[in-house]
Coordinates of C-alpha atoms in Angstrom, one line a residue:
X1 CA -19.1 2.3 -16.5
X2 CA -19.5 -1.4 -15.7
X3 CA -23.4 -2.6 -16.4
X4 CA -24.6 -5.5 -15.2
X5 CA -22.2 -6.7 -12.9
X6 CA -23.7 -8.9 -10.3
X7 CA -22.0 -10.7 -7.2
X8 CA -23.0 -13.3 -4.8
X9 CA -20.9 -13.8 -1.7
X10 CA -21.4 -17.3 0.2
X11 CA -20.2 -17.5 3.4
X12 CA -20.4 -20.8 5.9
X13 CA -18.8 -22.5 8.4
X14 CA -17.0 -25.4 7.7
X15 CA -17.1 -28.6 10.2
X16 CA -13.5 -30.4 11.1
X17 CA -15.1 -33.3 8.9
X18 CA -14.4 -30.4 6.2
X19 CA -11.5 -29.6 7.3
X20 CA -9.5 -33.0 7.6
X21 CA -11.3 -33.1 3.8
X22 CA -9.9 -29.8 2.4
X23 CA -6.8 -29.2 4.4
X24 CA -5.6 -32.3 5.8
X25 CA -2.4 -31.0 6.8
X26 CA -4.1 -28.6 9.7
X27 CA -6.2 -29.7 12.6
X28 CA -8.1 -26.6 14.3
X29 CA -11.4 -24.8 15.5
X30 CA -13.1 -22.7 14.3
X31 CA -13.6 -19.5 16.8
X32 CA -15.6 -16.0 16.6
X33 CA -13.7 -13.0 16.8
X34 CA -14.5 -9.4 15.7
X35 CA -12.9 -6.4 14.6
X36 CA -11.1 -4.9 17.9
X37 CA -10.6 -1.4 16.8
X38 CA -12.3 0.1 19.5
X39 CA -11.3 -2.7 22.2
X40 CA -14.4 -4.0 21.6
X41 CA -16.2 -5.8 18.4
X42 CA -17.6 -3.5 15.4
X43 CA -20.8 -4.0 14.6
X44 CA -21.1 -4.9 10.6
X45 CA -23.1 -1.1 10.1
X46 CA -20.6 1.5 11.7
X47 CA -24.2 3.6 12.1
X48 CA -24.6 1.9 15.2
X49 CA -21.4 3.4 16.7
X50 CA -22.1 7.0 18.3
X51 CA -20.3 9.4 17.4
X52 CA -17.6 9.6 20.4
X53 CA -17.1 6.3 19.4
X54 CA -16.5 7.7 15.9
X55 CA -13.7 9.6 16.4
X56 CA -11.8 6.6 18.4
X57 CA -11.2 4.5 15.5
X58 CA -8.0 3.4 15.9
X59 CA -5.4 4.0 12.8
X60 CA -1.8 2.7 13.2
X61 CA -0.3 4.2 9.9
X62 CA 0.5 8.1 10.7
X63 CA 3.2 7.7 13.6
X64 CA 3.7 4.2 13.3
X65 CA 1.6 2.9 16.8
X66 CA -1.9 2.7 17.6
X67 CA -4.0 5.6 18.0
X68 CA -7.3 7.8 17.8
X69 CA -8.5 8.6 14.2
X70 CA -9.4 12.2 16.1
X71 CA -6.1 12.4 17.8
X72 CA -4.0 12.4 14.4
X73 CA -2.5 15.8 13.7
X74 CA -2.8 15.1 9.5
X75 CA -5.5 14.4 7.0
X76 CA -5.9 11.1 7.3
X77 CA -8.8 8.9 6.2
X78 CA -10.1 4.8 6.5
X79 CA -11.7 2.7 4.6
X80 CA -13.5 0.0 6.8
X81 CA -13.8 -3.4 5.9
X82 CA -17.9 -3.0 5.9
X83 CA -17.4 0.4 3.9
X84 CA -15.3 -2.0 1.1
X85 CA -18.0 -4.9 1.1
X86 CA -20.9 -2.6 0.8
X87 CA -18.5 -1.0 -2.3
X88 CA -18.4 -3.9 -4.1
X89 CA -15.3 -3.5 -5.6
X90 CA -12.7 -6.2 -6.6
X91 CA -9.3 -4.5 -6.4
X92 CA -7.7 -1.9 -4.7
X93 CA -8.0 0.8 -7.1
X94 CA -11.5 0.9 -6.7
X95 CA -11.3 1.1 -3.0
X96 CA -9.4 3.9 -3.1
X97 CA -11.7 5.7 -5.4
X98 CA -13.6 6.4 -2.0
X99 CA -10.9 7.9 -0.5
X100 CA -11.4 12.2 -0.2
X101 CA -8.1 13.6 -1.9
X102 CA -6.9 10.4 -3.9
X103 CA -7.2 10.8 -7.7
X104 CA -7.8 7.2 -9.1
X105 CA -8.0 6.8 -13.1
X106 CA -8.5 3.7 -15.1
X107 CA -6.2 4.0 -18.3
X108 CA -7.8 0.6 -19.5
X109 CA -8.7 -2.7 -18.2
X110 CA -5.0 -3.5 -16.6
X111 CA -4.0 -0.2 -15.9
X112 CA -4.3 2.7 -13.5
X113 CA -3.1 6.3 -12.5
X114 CA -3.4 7.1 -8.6
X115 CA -1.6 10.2 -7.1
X116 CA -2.5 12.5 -4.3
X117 CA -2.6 16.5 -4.9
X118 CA -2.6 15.9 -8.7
X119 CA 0.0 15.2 -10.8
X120 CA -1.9 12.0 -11.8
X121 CA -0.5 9.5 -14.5
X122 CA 0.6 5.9 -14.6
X123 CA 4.0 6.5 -13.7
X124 CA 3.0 9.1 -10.2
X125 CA 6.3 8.3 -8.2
X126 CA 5.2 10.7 -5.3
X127 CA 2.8 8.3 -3.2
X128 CA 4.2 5.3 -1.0
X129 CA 1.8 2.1 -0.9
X130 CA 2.5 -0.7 1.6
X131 CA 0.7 -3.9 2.4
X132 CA 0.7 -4.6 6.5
X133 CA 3.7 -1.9 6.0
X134 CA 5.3 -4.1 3.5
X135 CA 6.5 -1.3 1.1
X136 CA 4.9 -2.2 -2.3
X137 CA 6.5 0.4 -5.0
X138 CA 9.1 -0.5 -7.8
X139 CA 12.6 1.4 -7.8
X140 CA 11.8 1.1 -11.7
X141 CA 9.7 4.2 -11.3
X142 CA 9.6 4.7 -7.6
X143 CA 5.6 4.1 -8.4
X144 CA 3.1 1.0 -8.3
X145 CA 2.0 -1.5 -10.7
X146 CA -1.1 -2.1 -9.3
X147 CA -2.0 -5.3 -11.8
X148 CA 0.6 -7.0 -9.5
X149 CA -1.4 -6.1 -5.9
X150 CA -4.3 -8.0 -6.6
X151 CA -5.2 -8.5 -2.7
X152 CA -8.5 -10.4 -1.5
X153 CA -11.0 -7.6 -0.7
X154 CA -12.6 -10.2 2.2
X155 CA -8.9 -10.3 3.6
X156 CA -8.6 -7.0 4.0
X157 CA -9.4 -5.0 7.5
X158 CA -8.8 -1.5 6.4
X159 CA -6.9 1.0 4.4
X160 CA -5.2 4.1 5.8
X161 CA -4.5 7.1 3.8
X162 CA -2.3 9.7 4.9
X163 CA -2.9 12.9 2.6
X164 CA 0.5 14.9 2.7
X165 CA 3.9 14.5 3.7
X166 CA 5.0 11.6 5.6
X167 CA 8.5 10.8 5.1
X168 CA 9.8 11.3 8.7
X169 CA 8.0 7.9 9.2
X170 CA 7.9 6.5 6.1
X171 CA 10.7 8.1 4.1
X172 CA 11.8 9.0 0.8
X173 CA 8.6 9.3 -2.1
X174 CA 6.4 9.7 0.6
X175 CA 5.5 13.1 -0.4
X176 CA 2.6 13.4 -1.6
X177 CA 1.0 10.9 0.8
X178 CA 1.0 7.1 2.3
X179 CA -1.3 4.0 1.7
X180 CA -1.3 1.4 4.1
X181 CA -3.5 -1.6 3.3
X182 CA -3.7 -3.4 6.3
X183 CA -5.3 -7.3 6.1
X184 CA -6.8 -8.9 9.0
X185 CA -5.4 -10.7 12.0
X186 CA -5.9 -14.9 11.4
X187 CA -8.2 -14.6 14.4
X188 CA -10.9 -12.4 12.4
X189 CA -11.1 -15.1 9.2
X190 CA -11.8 -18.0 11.3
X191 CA -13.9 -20.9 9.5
X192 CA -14.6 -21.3 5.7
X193 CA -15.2 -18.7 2.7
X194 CA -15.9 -18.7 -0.7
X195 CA -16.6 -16.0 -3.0
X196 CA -17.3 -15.5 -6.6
X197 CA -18.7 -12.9 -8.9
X198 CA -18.2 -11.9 -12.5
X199 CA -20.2 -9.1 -15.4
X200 CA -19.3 -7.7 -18.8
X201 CA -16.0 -6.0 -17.3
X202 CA -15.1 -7.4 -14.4
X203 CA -15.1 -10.9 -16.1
X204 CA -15.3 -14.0 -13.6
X205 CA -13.1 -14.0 -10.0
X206 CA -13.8 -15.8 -7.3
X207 CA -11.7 -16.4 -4.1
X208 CA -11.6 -19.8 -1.5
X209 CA -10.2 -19.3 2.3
X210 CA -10.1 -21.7 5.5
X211 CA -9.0 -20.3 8.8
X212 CA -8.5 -22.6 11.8
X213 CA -6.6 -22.4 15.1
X214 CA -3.4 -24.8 16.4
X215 CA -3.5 -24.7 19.9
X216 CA -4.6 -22.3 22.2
X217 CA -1.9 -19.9 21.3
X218 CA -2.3 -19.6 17.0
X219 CA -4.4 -18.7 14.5
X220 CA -4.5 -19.2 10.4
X221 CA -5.6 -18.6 7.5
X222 CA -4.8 -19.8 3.7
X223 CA -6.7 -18.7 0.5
X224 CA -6.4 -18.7 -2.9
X225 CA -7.8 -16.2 -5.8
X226 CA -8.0 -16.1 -9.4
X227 CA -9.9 -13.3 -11.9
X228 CA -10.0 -13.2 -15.3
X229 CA -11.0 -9.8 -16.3
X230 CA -13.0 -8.7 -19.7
X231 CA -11.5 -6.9 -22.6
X232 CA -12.8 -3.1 -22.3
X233 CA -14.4 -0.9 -25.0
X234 CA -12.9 2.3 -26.7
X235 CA -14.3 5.1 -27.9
X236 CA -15.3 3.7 -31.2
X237 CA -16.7 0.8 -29.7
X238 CA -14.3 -1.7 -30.4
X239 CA -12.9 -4.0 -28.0
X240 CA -9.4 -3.5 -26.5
X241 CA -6.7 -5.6 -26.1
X242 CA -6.3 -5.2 -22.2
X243 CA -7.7 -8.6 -20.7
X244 CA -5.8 -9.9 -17.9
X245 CA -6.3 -12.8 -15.6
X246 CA -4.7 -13.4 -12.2
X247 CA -3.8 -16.3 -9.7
X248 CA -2.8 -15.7 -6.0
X249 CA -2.6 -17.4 -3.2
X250 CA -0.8 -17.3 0.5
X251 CA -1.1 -17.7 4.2
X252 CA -1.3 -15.7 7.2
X253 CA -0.1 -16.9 11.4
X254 CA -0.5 -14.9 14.2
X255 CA 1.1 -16.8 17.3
X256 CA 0.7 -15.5 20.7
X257 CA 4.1 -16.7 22.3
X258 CA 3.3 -15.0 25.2
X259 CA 0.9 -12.4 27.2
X260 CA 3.9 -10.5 26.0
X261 CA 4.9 -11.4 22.9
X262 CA 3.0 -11.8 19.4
X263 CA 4.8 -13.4 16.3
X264 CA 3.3 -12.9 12.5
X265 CA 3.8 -15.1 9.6
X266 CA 2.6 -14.3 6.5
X267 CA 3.3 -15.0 2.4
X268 CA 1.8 -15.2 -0.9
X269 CA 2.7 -16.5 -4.3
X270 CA 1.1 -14.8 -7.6
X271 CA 1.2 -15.1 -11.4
X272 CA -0.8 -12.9 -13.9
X273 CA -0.8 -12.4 -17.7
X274 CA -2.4 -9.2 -19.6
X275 CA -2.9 -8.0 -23.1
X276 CA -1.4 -4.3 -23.8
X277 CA -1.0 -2.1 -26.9
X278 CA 1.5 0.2 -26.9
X279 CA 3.0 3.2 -29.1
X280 CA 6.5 3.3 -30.1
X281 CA 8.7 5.5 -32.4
X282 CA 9.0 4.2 -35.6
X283 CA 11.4 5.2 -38.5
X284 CA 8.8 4.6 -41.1
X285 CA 5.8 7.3 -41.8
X286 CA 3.8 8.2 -39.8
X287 CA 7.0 7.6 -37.1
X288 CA 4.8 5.3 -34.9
X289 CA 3.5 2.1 -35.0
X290 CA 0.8 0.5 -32.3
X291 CA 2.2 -3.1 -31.2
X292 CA -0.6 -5.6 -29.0
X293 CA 1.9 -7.0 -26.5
X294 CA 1.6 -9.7 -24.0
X295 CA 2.6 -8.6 -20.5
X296 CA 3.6 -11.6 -17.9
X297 CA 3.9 -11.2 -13.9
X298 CA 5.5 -13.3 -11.0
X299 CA 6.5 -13.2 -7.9
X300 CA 5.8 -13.4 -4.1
X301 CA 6.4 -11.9 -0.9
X302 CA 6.9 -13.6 3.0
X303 CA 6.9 -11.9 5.9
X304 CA 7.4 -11.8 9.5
X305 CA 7.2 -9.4 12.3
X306 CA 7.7 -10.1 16.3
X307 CA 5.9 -7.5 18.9
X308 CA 7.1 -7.4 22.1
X309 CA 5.1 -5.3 25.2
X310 CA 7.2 -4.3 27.7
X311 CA 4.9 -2.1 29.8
X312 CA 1.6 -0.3 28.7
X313 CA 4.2 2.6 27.8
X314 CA 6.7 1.3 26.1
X315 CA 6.5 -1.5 23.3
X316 CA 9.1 -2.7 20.4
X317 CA 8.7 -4.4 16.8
X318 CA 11.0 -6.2 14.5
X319 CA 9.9 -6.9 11.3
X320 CA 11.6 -8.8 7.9
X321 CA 10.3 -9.1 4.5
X322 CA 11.7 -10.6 1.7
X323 CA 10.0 -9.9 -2.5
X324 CA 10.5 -11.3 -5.3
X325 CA 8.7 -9.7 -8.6
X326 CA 8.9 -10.9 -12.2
X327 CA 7.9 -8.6 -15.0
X328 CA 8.1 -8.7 -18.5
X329 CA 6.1 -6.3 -21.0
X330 CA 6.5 -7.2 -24.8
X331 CA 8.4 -4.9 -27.1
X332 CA 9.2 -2.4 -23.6
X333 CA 11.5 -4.4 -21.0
X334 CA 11.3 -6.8 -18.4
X335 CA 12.9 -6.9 -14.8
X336 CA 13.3 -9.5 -12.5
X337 CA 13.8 -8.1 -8.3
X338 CA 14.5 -9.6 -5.2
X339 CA 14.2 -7.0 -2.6
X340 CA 15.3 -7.7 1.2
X341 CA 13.9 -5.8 4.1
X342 CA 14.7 -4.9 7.5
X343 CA 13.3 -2.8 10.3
X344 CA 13.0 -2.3 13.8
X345 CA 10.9 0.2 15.9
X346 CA 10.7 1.0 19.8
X347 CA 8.5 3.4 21.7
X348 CA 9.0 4.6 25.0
X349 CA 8.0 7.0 27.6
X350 CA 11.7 8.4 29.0
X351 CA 8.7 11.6 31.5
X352 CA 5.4 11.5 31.8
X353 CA 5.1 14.4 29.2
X354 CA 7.0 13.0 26.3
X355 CA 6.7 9.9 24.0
X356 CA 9.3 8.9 22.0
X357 CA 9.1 7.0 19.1
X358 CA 12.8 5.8 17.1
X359 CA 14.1 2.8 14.5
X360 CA 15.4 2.3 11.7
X361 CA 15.8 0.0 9.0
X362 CA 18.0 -1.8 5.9
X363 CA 17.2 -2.6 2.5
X364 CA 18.7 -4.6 -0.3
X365 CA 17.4 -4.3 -3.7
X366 CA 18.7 -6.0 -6.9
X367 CA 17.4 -5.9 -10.1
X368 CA 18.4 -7.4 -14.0
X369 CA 16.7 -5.6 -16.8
X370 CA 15.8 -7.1 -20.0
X371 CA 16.0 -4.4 -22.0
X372 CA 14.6 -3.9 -25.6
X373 CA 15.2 -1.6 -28.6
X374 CA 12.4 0.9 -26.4
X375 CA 13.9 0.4 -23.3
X376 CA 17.7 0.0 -22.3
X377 CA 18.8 -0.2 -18.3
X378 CA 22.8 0.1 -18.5
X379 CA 23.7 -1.5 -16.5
X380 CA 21.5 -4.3 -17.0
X381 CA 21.9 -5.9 -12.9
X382 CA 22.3 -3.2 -10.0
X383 CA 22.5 -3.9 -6.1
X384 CA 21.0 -0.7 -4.7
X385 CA 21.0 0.2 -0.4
X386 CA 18.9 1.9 1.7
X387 CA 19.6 2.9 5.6
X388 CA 17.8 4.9 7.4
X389 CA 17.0 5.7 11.2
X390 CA 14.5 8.1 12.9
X391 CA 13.8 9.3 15.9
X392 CA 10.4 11.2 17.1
X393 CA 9.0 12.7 20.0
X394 CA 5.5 13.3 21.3
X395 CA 5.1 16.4 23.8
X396 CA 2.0 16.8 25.7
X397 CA 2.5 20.4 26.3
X398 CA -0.7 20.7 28.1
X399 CA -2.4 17.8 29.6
X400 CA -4.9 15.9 26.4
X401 CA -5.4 19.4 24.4
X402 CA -2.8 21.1 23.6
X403 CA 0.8 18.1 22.0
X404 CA 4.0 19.3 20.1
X405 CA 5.5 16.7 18.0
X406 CA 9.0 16.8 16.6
X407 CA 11.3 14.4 14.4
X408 CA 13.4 13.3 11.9
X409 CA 14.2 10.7 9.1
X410 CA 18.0 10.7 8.4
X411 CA 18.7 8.1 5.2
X412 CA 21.4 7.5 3.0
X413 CA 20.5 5.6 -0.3
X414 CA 22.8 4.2 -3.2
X415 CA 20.4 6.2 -5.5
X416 CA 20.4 9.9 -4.0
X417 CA 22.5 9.9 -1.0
X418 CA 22.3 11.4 2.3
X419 CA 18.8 12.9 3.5
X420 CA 17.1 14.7 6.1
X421 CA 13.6 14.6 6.3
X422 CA 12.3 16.6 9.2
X423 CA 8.6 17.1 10.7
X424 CA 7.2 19.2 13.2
X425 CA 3.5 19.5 14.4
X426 CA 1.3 20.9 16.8
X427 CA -2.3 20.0 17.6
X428 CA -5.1 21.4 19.4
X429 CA -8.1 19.7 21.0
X430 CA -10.6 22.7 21.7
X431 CA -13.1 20.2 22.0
X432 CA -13.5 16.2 21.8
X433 CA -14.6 16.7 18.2
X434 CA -12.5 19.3 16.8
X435 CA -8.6 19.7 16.2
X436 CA -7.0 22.6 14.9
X437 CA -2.9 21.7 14.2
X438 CA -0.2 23.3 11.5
X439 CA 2.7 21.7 10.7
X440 CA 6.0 22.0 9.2
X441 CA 7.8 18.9 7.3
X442 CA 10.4 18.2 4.1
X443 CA 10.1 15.2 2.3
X444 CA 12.1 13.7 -0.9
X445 CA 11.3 11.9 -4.1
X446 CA 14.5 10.1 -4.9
X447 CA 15.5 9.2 -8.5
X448 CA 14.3 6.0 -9.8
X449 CA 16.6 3.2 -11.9
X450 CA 15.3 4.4 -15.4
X451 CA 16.3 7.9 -14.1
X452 CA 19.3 7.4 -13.6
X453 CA 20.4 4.3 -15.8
X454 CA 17.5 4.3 -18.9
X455 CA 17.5 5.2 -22.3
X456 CA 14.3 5.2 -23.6
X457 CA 13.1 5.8 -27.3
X458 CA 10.5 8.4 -27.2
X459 CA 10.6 10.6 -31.0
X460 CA 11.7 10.0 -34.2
X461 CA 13.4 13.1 -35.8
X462 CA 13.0 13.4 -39.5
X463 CA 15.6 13.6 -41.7
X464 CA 15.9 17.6 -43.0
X465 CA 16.4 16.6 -46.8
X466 CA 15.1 13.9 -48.5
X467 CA 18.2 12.0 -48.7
X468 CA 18.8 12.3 -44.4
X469 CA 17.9 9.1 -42.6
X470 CA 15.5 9.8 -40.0
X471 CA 16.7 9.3 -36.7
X472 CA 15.4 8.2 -32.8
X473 CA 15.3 10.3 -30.1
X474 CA 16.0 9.2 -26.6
X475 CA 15.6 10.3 -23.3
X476 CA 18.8 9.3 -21.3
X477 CA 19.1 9.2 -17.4
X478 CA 21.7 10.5 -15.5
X479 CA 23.6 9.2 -12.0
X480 CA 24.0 13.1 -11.4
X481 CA 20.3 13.3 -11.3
X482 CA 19.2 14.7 -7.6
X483 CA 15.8 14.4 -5.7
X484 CA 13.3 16.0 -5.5
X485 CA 12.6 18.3 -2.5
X486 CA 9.3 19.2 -1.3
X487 CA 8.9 21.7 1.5
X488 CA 5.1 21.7 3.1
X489 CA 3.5 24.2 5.5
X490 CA 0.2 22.8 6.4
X491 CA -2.5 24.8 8.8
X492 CA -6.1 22.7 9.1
X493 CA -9.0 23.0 11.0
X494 CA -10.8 19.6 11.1
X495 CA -14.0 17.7 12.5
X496 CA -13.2 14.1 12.6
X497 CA -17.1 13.2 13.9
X498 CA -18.5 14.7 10.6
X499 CA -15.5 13.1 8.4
X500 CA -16.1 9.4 9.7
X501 CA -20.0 10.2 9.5
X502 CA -19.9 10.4 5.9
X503 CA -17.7 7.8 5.7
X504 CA -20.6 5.9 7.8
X505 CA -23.4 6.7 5.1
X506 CA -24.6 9.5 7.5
X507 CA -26.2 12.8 5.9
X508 CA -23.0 14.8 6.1
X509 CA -23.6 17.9 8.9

């Protein structure tokens, strides 16, 4: 448990005298904007919403477009930007420790294990994070190092957690559940903020953003980050060799081309060293040794994404990402990724009864191991593919109580294949705070790299005479290996007033 921890949080205005100071190379105004979800501002204490207004937060992340929180036919919860301030915590981990139905566990100072519906360890390959639906995992593991996601809490607008299935949207590993951090439009971080804290854990961090305006028609921001994070304790009271600092820093442009037509620029560049102390099989007595490593991270992301409205009913998105990730941990392997994305989206209302949602996507992933006598990726480079298309439809079978909705993910991977990944759900709205819906979906885990290409050393066998060399044990992977399948039947009764009250600080009803 972290004692003494304290954290100031200054936050000012700066003048264009400032500006032309600090970032010469823009020219804007300041301007006030709020958070929209509602088509209106939040107020900073979401106990001054009632509660129809409640249930009509919007969340974007469980059918990919903009709806009510109460009109979501799955378990799905949000963190609030207030909800992470009033938290206090400095990484996304700890937000997520809020979250009903997320396990969150801090192996050490660098290191955690997140899952949803158990199965919780470092390496939980059954959850897919994004960042402003920038897919975040590692084919290394199909899971998250999180060390490497070191966002600015003040950037970030919500988070979105989808408890359950949600491959037809999101696709393969999304079976367990979906995280979408989502960071806020330029138009909310206008002016200048600095933040800084630091305790016995959580060491020093502190964080410096500007956002200004060009034109009438676009909005920025740029910030920069760094933490340097305190060596915990273990159980006998000695201190750990798990410190870690990071350095960040990126940009964010919303331009508004049109009435019509929105285009988003954004990118970040990030490098981070940590201690670690690992266990590996050794051929001496007592067969393992305890190394103190040095772990070293790098890499960056950009992306862009163009909306287009066509009509109040029908809308379409394009969106391109490009990462690059750098990763070396001492004595276990390294791998360096560059990882191209593609996707494109349109919804559409073909009758007045049905909405139909459809896409689909490309993605380009290569990879070079540096592999070690713990860790050998054979080949050492791979180029791996991903296509996939879906298609799903809304039904309002009767008119705002009673909706059917039906789809598919089809997607064909270099690591598992050809997949299906069917949903279908039905919801009920007795009442403007209650919904009642059951569903029916499958979702896939496909294999990661190490699964199919790794040989890792994990046991030393002992000889069986004194004169037999002892010898290591490996666990090998294998390009036969298959996914995993997971078939989910889900019936839930749910009050979203009483779920966003608590979420409020309300006495829970």
């Amino acid at each position: 448990m972290q004692q003494g921890r304290t954290r100031c949080v200054l936050e000012q205005r700066l003048t264009d005298f400032a500006l032309l100071a600090v970032f010469a190379v823009f020219v804007g105004q300041p301007v006030a904007a709020g958070n929209t979800a509602l088509g209106r501002e939040l107020p900073e204490d979401l106990t001054e919403l009632n509660l129809e207004e409640l249930v009509k937060i919007k969340v974007t992340s469980f059918a990919k477009k903009q709806q009510d929180l109460s009109h979501t036919a799955g378990a799905v919860y949000v963190v609030t930007a207030e909800e992470i301030r009033r938290s206090g915590a400095t990484i996304i981990p700890e937000v997520l420790r809020m979250v009903p139905g997320i396990q969150v566990a801090r192996i050490d100072a660098n290191k955690w294990a997140i899952s949803s519906r158990g199965f919780n360890g470092r390496f939980a390959n059954k959850l897919v994070v994004m960042i402003d639906g920038r897919t975040v995992y590692t084919q290394s593991f199909s899971g998250v190092y999180w060390d490497m996601e070191d966002t600015p809490m003040e950037n970030i607008d919500r988070v979105e957690v989808i408890r359950g299935p949600g491959a037809t949207m999101w696709g393969a590993n999304a079976v367990n559940g979906v995280i979408n951090v989502i960071t806020k439009p330029a138009s909310e971080t206008q002016g200048g903020q600095i933040t800084s804290g630091g305790g016995n854990q959580e060491g020093r961090f502190g964080s410096v953003r500007y956002g200004g305006a060009i034109g009438d028609k676009a909005r920025y921001r740029v910030f920069g980050r760094y933490g340097k994070r305190n060596r915990s304790v273990t159980a006998l009271g000695e201190k750990a060799q798990d410190d870690w600092d990071t350095t960040r820093g990126g940009f964010r442009l919303d331009w508004d081309l049109s009435d019509e037509d929105t285009l988003t620029f954004s990118g970040d560049l990030f490098e981070g060293n940590a201690n670690s102390t690992v266990l590996l099989p050794d051929l001496s007595p007592p067969f393992l040794i305890r190394q103190a490593g040095l772990v070293d991270t790098s890499g960056g992301h950009f992306l862009t994404r163009w909306d287009h409205l066509i009509s109040e009913e029908s809308d379409l998105s394009l969106k391109f990402s490009f990462d690059r990730s750098d990763r070396y941990e001492e004595f276990l392997y390294g791998v360096k990724r560059n990882t191209a994305d593609a996707d494109f989206q349109h919804r559409f209302r073909p009758m007045s009864r049905h909405e139909i949602l459809w896409g689909g996507g490309f993605r380009s992933s290569s990879d070079h191991a540096q592999n070690t006598s713990a860790v050998n990726i054979d080949p050492a480079g791979r180029i791996l593919y991903y296509r996939n298309a879906f298609i799903q439809d809304e039904i309002e079978v009767l008119p705002e109580s009673l909706y059917l909705t039906v789809g598919s993910k089809f997607e064909h991977t270099s690591l598992a294949g050809f997949q299906i990944q069917p949903n279908a759900r039905i919801m009920w709205l007795p009442h403007s705070r209650h919904s009642i819906w059951v569903s029916a979906s499958r979702a896939v885990r496909n294999p990661s790299r190490t699964e199919q290409d790794g040989e890792i050393a994990v046991l030393v066998i002992p000889g069986s005479a004194p004169t037999n060399l002892p010898l290591l044990g490996f666990a090998t992977g294998n390009r036969d290996y298959e996914s995993e399948v997971l078939q989910a039947y889900q019936p839930v009764a749910e009050y979203p007033v009483f779920r966003r009250r608590e979420a409020a600080g309300w006495p829970a009803a």
